Each structure stands twice: as structure tokens, then as C-alpha cells.
Amino acid sequence: MKRWMALFLCVLMLASCTPKAETPTGEQSTAGETAQKQNRKDTKIHRTQEEKDKGWKIFPDMGVKYLMNSDIWKANGAYLYADLAGNTSDEKSKVYSGIYYNLFTPKINEALNALYTDKSLSEEELVAKEAEILKEMKPLFGVYTLRKTLVEGKDYGEITHFPENEILFEDEEYITLMATAPYDEKGLEGEEQIAYKALWEDVKKVRESMVVERPLTLAQTLGSLNINEFRSLDLEGKEVKLGDIFKENKVTMVNVWATFCPPCREELPDIAKLGKEMKEKGVAVLGIVGDTEEGTDENLEEAKKLLRAAEAEYVNLVGSEDMNTIIEYIAGYPTTFFVNSEGKIIGAAFVGGQSEETFKKAIEALLK
């Protein structure tokens, strides 16, 4: 139940907030990798602020960039359900990474609300009934990057749950698909019908805008940036240079989060506790609050309130030109990655809320 509620809230906020995950979404990347593997200056998967305002989306872990008309998708945000898919760190997962969008109607919303208030159901019954209700959503489109060796000879539709799957990119490791469904307004009426038609019509333009290349790791996308020199203000207005934090610690855990994101808020106490426990081992925690902005007070007090409640004592930075460059390349809130004393990204990047145990295990592996 918490998972769906978190997702729908994030859709309304038009952000890539992801639910609590059992396993991390990330890819191993060590400091010993070659410069060529770490650095991808030639990537096409980037966007300007002007492109961002227009609705361009980038997903480096799928190697895709596409335009979703900002006016259309914002205007119909209440009818939109989106979710991330795949696991880049699990070599047994057929889906390496993905995202999909469905039409979410008031009728479905009412059914789910009734379901969640039914105290007579077991957890298993609730999950089963929830799945049945969500089947009523109208599919719009999805983009999926698959592990080629695990899907050869298989029906892509069984994997993506979309009837139409077009190959956009393929090499020896990955297959990237755009998944769509035929136009079907059956069962829709009034505003929901209008919303569906507007969104479905823009999906065709999304396909026309699609830019695709080989999937990138977070280390590759940030590898061309000298984040040691990046600066921002902390929540009290003091300037902080990232390199000053990195050089004083063996490992710095960087957590990119947002005040509106339930999974972000949920993991804050665990991160705060971990920061205190690991400090003596040369580990620091650094937060970046993605929905704050240098020079404004927007969401600043809410961020402070959440951090106080979590008893977090580590440094948190507001959004700035430098911080937004980092945020540009993450797949969703929260995202957590690790940096060594030289300012190089190491280990696995986690997308989605994680437990203290998961983070601690990752850090201890890096310390070794």
C-alpha cells in the first residue's frame, strides 16, 4: 500500500521519485576503471535548462533521451501513473532498467482508496486485489533496456506487458525497446477520455524525438565532471566545496533526495544513524536536497524539519548550478552513490530508498 501511495504522489509532483526497493538499482564501478570507461564526454544523453523546461527527459542508465510535451503531461498529471522497472545490479534480472507510463483514472483511485481502508484483508489479499485494480489502467508507453543474453528468443511483450515493442538500440549486451499499446478509449468518459487522447497523441511525438545510445553508469556520466570543484550552500547559507569533504574521508556517501518524496523521508533516519556510526571509520554523509534552490527559501524549512526529525547531523546542500548538474544524471529520488577521497565515484549507485543494513554493507565493502 505504501508503495503505490508513494508512486502516485511522485507522479503528481512530476518527479522521478522511486519506491522503497528490496534490491539496489546501480552498477558496480571501481576507482581502478580505465579513464575511457569512467569518462563519457561524447554522450548525447544530456539536456540544457531550456530543454528541461520544454519536457525533455533523460535516463542515462537506459541511454535514452526523449521529449514529453511539458504542457500536455503537466495538465494531465492527475491521470498519470508512472513507475521505474529493472535492476542494473542484478545480473539475473531480464530488465536492466526501464520506465513506463499508464493512464490512471478517478475510478481506479476510488477503488484503491476503498481497498486500503478495508481492514479485513490480509497483506496477501490486499496485494492481489491491488494488482487486479491496477490492470484497469490504460497503457501509454514505456522504455525498457533488457539484458540481451536473458531475453533472446523470448516474447518482449511478456516482459514489458505492452503488446507493441520496437527495438531502438541493440549491441552485444543490451536491447532497448520503446513499448506501446494501440489506442483504446473503451471505458473512458469525459475529462479522462480527453486526457487519454492528449497523452496518447503525444506518445507518437515522443517516439519521433527519441535519442538512444548504449546505457551509461552514473560513474560514466559524472566521470567527465570535476565534482571536487563543485560548490553549493548548506541549509544555513554557508558555502561548501565538495572536494573539502571528499578529501577528509575515505568514503563519502552522497544522498540526493527531495522533501516531497516519501521513500526519501523514510530512509533519512537510517542514513542519519549510519553517518554517526561510520564516522570513526573515515566515512562521511553528504545530502543534496533536489527541490531546494540557491537564492530562494522554497522547501528550505521543510528540509530542515525533516532532517531534525531524523536527527541528521551531516551536511545537506541546496540546489545550485553545480548540484543541478549532478541531479541531471540521476534516474530518480532518492539516489545514493559513493565517492572516494580523490572525488571519484566508486561502488554501486542505489536508486530508491534503502535500509541502513544495505548501505552499511556497501560501505564496508568499499572500505576493504
Coordinates of C-alpha atoms in Angstrom, one line a residue:
M1 CA 0.0 0.0 0.0
K2 CA 2.8 2.4 0.9
R3 CA 4.5 1.7 -2.4
W4 CA 1.5 2.7 -4.5
M5 CA 0.8 5.9 -2.5
A6 CA 4.4 7.0 -2.8
L7 CA 4.4 6.4 -6.6
F8 CA 1.2 8.4 -7.2
L9 CA 2.3 11.3 -5.1
C10 CA 5.6 11.5 -7.1
V11 CA 3.7 11.3 -10.3
L12 CA 1.6 14.3 -9.3
M13 CA 4.7 16.2 -8.5
L14 CA 6.1 15.2 -11.9
A15 CA 9.3 13.9 -10.5
S16 CA 11.1 10.6 -10.7
C17 CA 10.6 9.6 -7.1
T18 CA 11.0 5.8 -6.7
P19 CA 9.6 3.5 -4.0
K20 CA 11.5 1.5 -1.3
A21 CA 13.4 -1.2 -3.1
E22 CA 14.3 -4.6 -1.9
T23 CA 17.5 -4.6 -4.1
P24 CA 19.6 -1.7 -5.3
T25 CA 19.4 -0.2 -8.8
G26 CA 23.0 0.6 -9.6
E27 CA 26.1 -0.7 -11.4
Q28 CA 29.5 -1.6 -10.0
S29 CA 32.2 1.0 -10.8
T30 CA 35.6 1.0 -9.1
A31 CA 38.3 3.6 -8.9
G32 CA 40.5 1.3 -10.9
E33 CA 38.4 1.5 -14.0
T34 CA 40.1 3.0 -17.1
A35 CA 39.6 6.7 -17.8
Q36 CA 37.8 5.7 -21.0
K37 CA 35.2 3.7 -19.1
Q38 CA 34.7 6.3 -16.4
N39 CA 34.5 9.3 -18.8
R40 CA 31.9 9.7 -21.4
K41 CA 32.2 13.2 -22.7
D42 CA 30.8 12.1 -26.0
T43 CA 27.4 11.1 -24.6
K44 CA 24.3 12.5 -26.3
I45 CA 22.2 11.9 -23.1
H46 CA 22.3 15.4 -21.6
R47 CA 20.0 18.4 -21.8
T48 CA 20.0 22.2 -21.4
Q49 CA 17.8 24.1 -18.9
E50 CA 15.7 25.2 -21.9
E51 CA 15.2 21.6 -23.0
K52 CA 14.3 20.6 -19.4
D53 CA 11.7 23.3 -19.3
K54 CA 10.2 22.0 -22.5
G55 CA 9.8 18.5 -21.2
W56 CA 12.9 16.6 -22.4
K57 CA 13.7 13.6 -20.2
I58 CA 17.0 11.8 -19.9
F59 CA 17.7 8.4 -18.5
P60 CA 21.5 7.7 -18.7
D61 CA 21.1 4.2 -17.3
M62 CA 19.0 3.3 -20.3
G63 CA 20.9 5.6 -22.7
V64 CA 17.7 7.4 -23.8
K65 CA 16.5 11.0 -24.1
Y66 CA 13.0 12.0 -25.3
L67 CA 10.6 14.9 -25.3
M68 CA 7.3 14.7 -23.4
N69 CA 5.3 17.9 -24.2
S70 CA 5.5 19.7 -20.9
D71 CA 2.1 21.5 -21.2
I72 CA 0.3 18.3 -22.1
W73 CA 1.8 16.0 -19.4
K74 CA 1.6 18.6 -16.6
A75 CA -2.0 19.4 -17.5
N76 CA -3.0 15.7 -17.3
G77 CA -0.7 14.8 -14.4
A78 CA -3.6 13.7 -12.2
Y79 CA -4.4 11.0 -14.7
L80 CA -0.8 9.7 -14.9
Y81 CA 0.8 6.7 -13.2
A82 CA 4.5 6.1 -13.7
D83 CA 6.9 3.5 -12.3
L84 CA 10.5 2.5 -12.8
A85 CA 11.4 -1.1 -13.7
G86 CA 14.5 -3.3 -13.7
N87 CA 17.6 -3.7 -11.7
T88 CA 21.0 -2.8 -13.1
S89 CA 22.9 -4.6 -10.3
D90 CA 21.0 -7.9 -10.5
E91 CA 22.5 -9.9 -13.4
K92 CA 19.5 -12.3 -13.3
S93 CA 17.0 -9.5 -14.0
K94 CA 15.9 -9.6 -17.6
V95 CA 15.1 -5.8 -17.4
Y96 CA 18.3 -3.8 -16.8
S97 CA 16.4 -0.6 -16.5
G98 CA 13.1 0.9 -17.5
I99 CA 10.2 3.3 -17.0
Y100 CA 6.6 3.1 -18.0
Y101 CA 3.5 5.4 -18.1
N102 CA -0.2 4.4 -17.7
L103 CA -3.4 6.4 -17.6
F104 CA -4.8 6.5 -14.0
T105 CA -8.5 7.3 -13.7
P106 CA -10.6 8.6 -10.7
K107 CA -12.5 5.3 -10.8
I108 CA -9.2 3.4 -10.1
N109 CA -8.3 5.9 -7.4
E110 CA -11.6 5.3 -5.7
A111 CA -11.3 1.5 -5.9
L112 CA -7.8 1.7 -4.4
N113 CA -8.9 4.0 -1.6
A114 CA -11.7 1.6 -0.7
L115 CA -9.2 -1.3 -0.8
Y116 CA -6.7 0.4 1.5
T117 CA -9.4 1.1 4.1
D118 CA -10.6 -2.5 4.2
K119 CA -9.0 -3.7 7.5
S120 CA -10.4 -7.3 7.0
L121 CA -7.9 -8.1 4.2
S122 CA -4.6 -9.9 4.8
E123 CA -1.4 -8.5 3.2
E124 CA -1.5 -11.1 0.5
E125 CA -5.2 -10.4 -0.3
L126 CA -4.6 -6.7 -0.5
V127 CA -1.6 -7.1 -2.9
A128 CA -3.6 -9.4 -5.1
K129 CA -6.7 -7.1 -5.2
E130 CA -4.4 -4.1 -5.8
A131 CA -2.9 -5.8 -8.8
E132 CA -6.3 -6.6 -10.3
I133 CA -7.4 -3.0 -9.9
L134 CA -4.2 -1.6 -11.5
K135 CA -4.8 -3.9 -14.5
E136 CA -7.6 -1.5 -15.5
M137 CA -5.1 1.3 -16.2
K138 CA -4.7 2.2 -19.9
P139 CA -1.1 1.7 -21.0
L140 CA 0.6 4.7 -22.7
F141 CA 4.2 3.8 -23.3
G142 CA 7.4 2.5 -21.7
V143 CA 11.1 2.4 -22.4
Y144 CA 13.0 -0.7 -21.4
T145 CA 16.6 -1.7 -21.6
L146 CA 16.9 -5.5 -21.4
R147 CA 19.9 -7.9 -20.9
K148 CA 20.3 -9.4 -24.3
T149 CA 21.5 -12.9 -23.2
L150 CA 18.5 -13.3 -20.9
V151 CA 15.8 -12.4 -23.4
E152 CA 17.0 -13.9 -26.7
G153 CA 14.1 -15.9 -28.3
K154 CA 11.6 -14.6 -25.8
D155 CA 8.4 -12.6 -26.4
Y156 CA 9.3 -9.0 -25.4
G157 CA 5.6 -8.3 -24.6
E158 CA 5.7 -10.9 -21.8
I159 CA 8.5 -8.8 -20.3
T160 CA 7.2 -5.3 -20.8
H161 CA 3.5 -6.1 -20.6
F162 CA 3.0 -3.9 -23.7
P163 CA 1.7 -5.5 -27.0
E164 CA 4.0 -3.5 -29.3
N165 CA 7.7 -3.4 -28.8
E166 CA 10.1 -1.6 -31.1
I167 CA 13.9 -2.1 -30.9
L168 CA 15.6 1.3 -30.6
F169 CA 19.1 0.1 -29.8
E170 CA 20.9 -3.2 -29.7
D171 CA 24.5 -4.4 -29.1
E172 CA 26.1 -7.5 -27.6
E173 CA 24.8 -6.7 -24.1
Y174 CA 21.7 -4.7 -24.3
I175 CA 18.4 -4.3 -26.2
T176 CA 16.5 -1.0 -25.7
L177 CA 12.8 -1.0 -26.6
M178 CA 10.0 1.5 -26.9
A179 CA 6.9 -0.3 -25.7
T180 CA 3.4 1.0 -26.7
A181 CA -0.2 -0.1 -26.9
P182 CA -2.9 0.6 -29.5
Y183 CA -5.4 3.5 -28.9
D184 CA -8.2 2.2 -26.8
E185 CA -10.6 4.7 -25.1
K186 CA -13.1 2.0 -24.1
G187 CA -14.5 2.6 -20.6
L188 CA -13.3 6.2 -20.5
E189 CA -15.6 9.2 -20.5
G190 CA -15.4 13.0 -20.0
E191 CA -12.2 14.5 -18.8
E192 CA -10.4 11.2 -18.5
Q193 CA -11.1 10.4 -22.2
I194 CA -9.8 13.9 -23.2
A195 CA -6.7 13.3 -21.0
Y196 CA -6.1 9.9 -22.5
K197 CA -6.3 11.2 -26.1
A198 CA -4.0 14.1 -25.5
L199 CA -1.4 11.9 -23.8
W200 CA -1.6 9.1 -26.4
E201 CA -1.3 11.6 -29.3
D202 CA 1.9 12.9 -27.7
V203 CA 3.4 9.4 -27.4
K204 CA 3.8 9.4 -31.2
K205 CA 5.9 12.6 -30.9
V206 CA 7.9 11.1 -28.0
R207 CA 8.9 8.3 -30.5
E208 CA 9.9 10.9 -33.1
S209 CA 12.1 12.7 -30.6
M210 CA 13.9 9.6 -29.2
V211 CA 17.7 9.7 -28.9
V212 CA 19.3 6.4 -27.9
E213 CA 22.8 5.1 -27.2
R214 CA 24.4 2.5 -25.0
P215 CA 23.4 2.7 -21.4
L216 CA 25.7 4.7 -19.1
T217 CA 26.7 4.1 -15.5
L218 CA 26.5 7.1 -13.1
A219 CA 30.3 7.0 -12.9
Q220 CA 30.4 7.4 -16.7
T221 CA 28.0 10.3 -16.8
L222 CA 29.6 12.1 -14.0
G223 CA 33.2 11.0 -14.8
S224 CA 33.8 13.9 -17.2
L225 CA 32.9 16.4 -14.4
N226 CA 35.3 17.6 -11.8
I227 CA 32.9 17.3 -8.8
N228 CA 35.8 18.1 -6.5
E229 CA 35.4 21.7 -7.5
F230 CA 31.6 21.8 -7.2
R231 CA 30.2 24.2 -4.7
S232 CA 26.8 25.0 -3.1
L233 CA 25.3 26.4 0.1
D234 CA 24.3 24.3 3.1
L235 CA 20.9 24.8 4.6
E236 CA 22.2 27.6 6.8
G237 CA 23.7 29.5 3.9
K238 CA 27.3 28.6 4.4
E239 CA 29.3 27.8 1.2
V240 CA 30.6 24.2 0.9
K241 CA 33.1 22.9 -1.6
L242 CA 32.6 19.2 -2.2
G243 CA 36.3 18.4 -2.5
D244 CA 36.9 19.6 1.0
I245 CA 34.5 16.9 2.3
F246 CA 35.8 14.2 0.0
K247 CA 39.5 14.7 0.8
E248 CA 38.9 14.3 4.6
N249 CA 37.2 11.0 4.3
K250 CA 37.9 7.5 2.8
V251 CA 34.4 7.2 1.6
T252 CA 31.6 9.9 1.3
M253 CA 28.1 8.7 0.8
V254 CA 26.1 11.2 -1.3
N255 CA 22.3 11.0 -0.9
V256 CA 20.3 13.0 -3.4
W257 CA 16.7 13.5 -2.1
A258 CA 13.7 15.7 -2.1
T259 CA 11.2 16.8 0.5
F260 CA 8.1 15.6 -1.4
C261 CA 9.5 12.1 -1.8
P262 CA 8.1 9.5 0.8
P263 CA 10.9 6.9 0.2
C264 CA 13.5 9.7 0.7
R265 CA 11.9 10.8 4.0
E266 CA 11.6 7.1 5.1
E267 CA 15.3 6.4 4.8
L268 CA 16.6 9.6 6.4
P269 CA 16.7 8.2 10.0
D270 CA 18.7 5.2 8.8
I271 CA 21.1 7.4 6.9
A272 CA 21.5 9.7 9.9
K273 CA 22.2 6.8 12.2
L274 CA 24.7 5.3 9.7
G275 CA 26.5 8.7 9.4
K276 CA 27.2 8.7 13.2
E277 CA 28.2 5.1 13.4
M278 CA 30.6 5.1 10.5
K279 CA 32.3 8.5 11.2
E280 CA 35.2 7.0 13.1
K281 CA 35.9 4.7 10.1
G282 CA 36.5 7.6 7.8
V283 CA 33.0 7.7 6.3
A284 CA 31.0 10.9 5.8
V285 CA 27.5 11.5 4.6
L286 CA 26.5 14.4 2.3
G287 CA 22.9 15.2 1.3
I288 CA 21.7 17.2 -1.7
V289 CA 18.1 18.4 -1.4
G290 CA 16.9 18.4 -5.0
D291 CA 13.8 20.5 -4.6
T292 CA 15.5 23.5 -2.9
E293 CA 17.3 26.2 -4.8
E294 CA 20.1 28.6 -4.0
G295 CA 18.8 32.1 -3.5
T296 CA 15.3 31.1 -2.5
D297 CA 13.6 29.7 0.6
E298 CA 11.5 27.2 -1.3
N299 CA 11.2 24.0 0.7
L300 CA 14.1 25.0 2.9
E301 CA 12.2 25.0 6.2
E302 CA 10.6 21.6 5.2
A303 CA 14.0 20.1 4.6
K304 CA 15.3 21.4 7.9
K305 CA 12.3 20.0 9.7
L306 CA 12.7 16.6 8.1
L307 CA 16.4 16.4 9.0
R308 CA 15.7 17.5 12.6
A309 CA 13.1 14.7 12.9
A310 CA 15.6 12.2 11.6
E311 CA 18.3 13.5 13.9
A312 CA 20.6 14.0 10.9
E313 CA 23.8 15.9 11.7
Y314 CA 25.5 15.6 8.3
V315 CA 25.8 18.4 5.8
N316 CA 23.0 18.9 3.4
L317 CA 23.3 21.2 0.3
V318 CA 20.6 23.2 -1.5
G319 CA 20.2 23.1 -5.3
S320 CA 22.7 25.2 -7.2
E321 CA 24.1 25.2 -10.8
D322 CA 26.7 22.6 -9.7
M323 CA 24.3 20.4 -7.7
N324 CA 21.7 20.5 -10.6
T325 CA 24.4 19.1 -12.9
I326 CA 24.6 16.1 -10.6
I327 CA 20.8 15.8 -10.3
E328 CA 20.5 15.9 -14.1
Y329 CA 22.1 12.5 -14.4
I330 CA 20.2 10.6 -11.6
A331 CA 17.3 8.3 -12.5
G332 CA 15.1 9.3 -9.6
Y333 CA 14.8 10.4 -6.0
P334 CA 16.3 9.1 -3.8
T335 CA 19.7 8.3 -5.4
T336 CA 22.7 7.4 -3.3
F337 CA 26.3 7.0 -4.6
F338 CA 29.8 6.8 -3.1
V339 CA 32.9 8.9 -3.7
N340 CA 36.5 8.3 -2.6
S341 CA 38.9 10.8 -1.2
E342 CA 40.0 11.8 -4.7
G343 CA 36.5 12.7 -5.7
K344 CA 36.0 9.6 -7.9
I345 CA 32.7 7.7 -7.9
I346 CA 33.1 4.1 -6.5
G347 CA 30.9 1.1 -5.8
A348 CA 27.2 0.8 -6.6
A349 CA 24.7 3.6 -7.1
F350 CA 21.4 3.0 -5.4
V351 CA 18.1 4.3 -6.9
G352 CA 15.2 4.0 -4.5
G353 CA 15.0 4.0 -0.7
Q354 CA 17.3 1.5 1.0
S355 CA 17.8 0.2 4.6
E356 CA 20.7 1.0 6.9
E357 CA 21.9 -2.6 6.5
T358 CA 22.1 -2.3 2.7
F359 CA 24.1 1.0 2.9
K360 CA 26.4 -0.3 5.7
K361 CA 27.2 -3.5 3.7
A362 CA 28.1 -1.4 0.6
I363 CA 30.3 1.0 2.6
E364 CA 32.1 -1.8 4.4
A365 CA 32.9 -3.5 1.1
L366 CA 34.3 -0.2 -0.2
L367 CA 36.5 0.3 2.9
K368 CA 38.1 -3.1 2.3

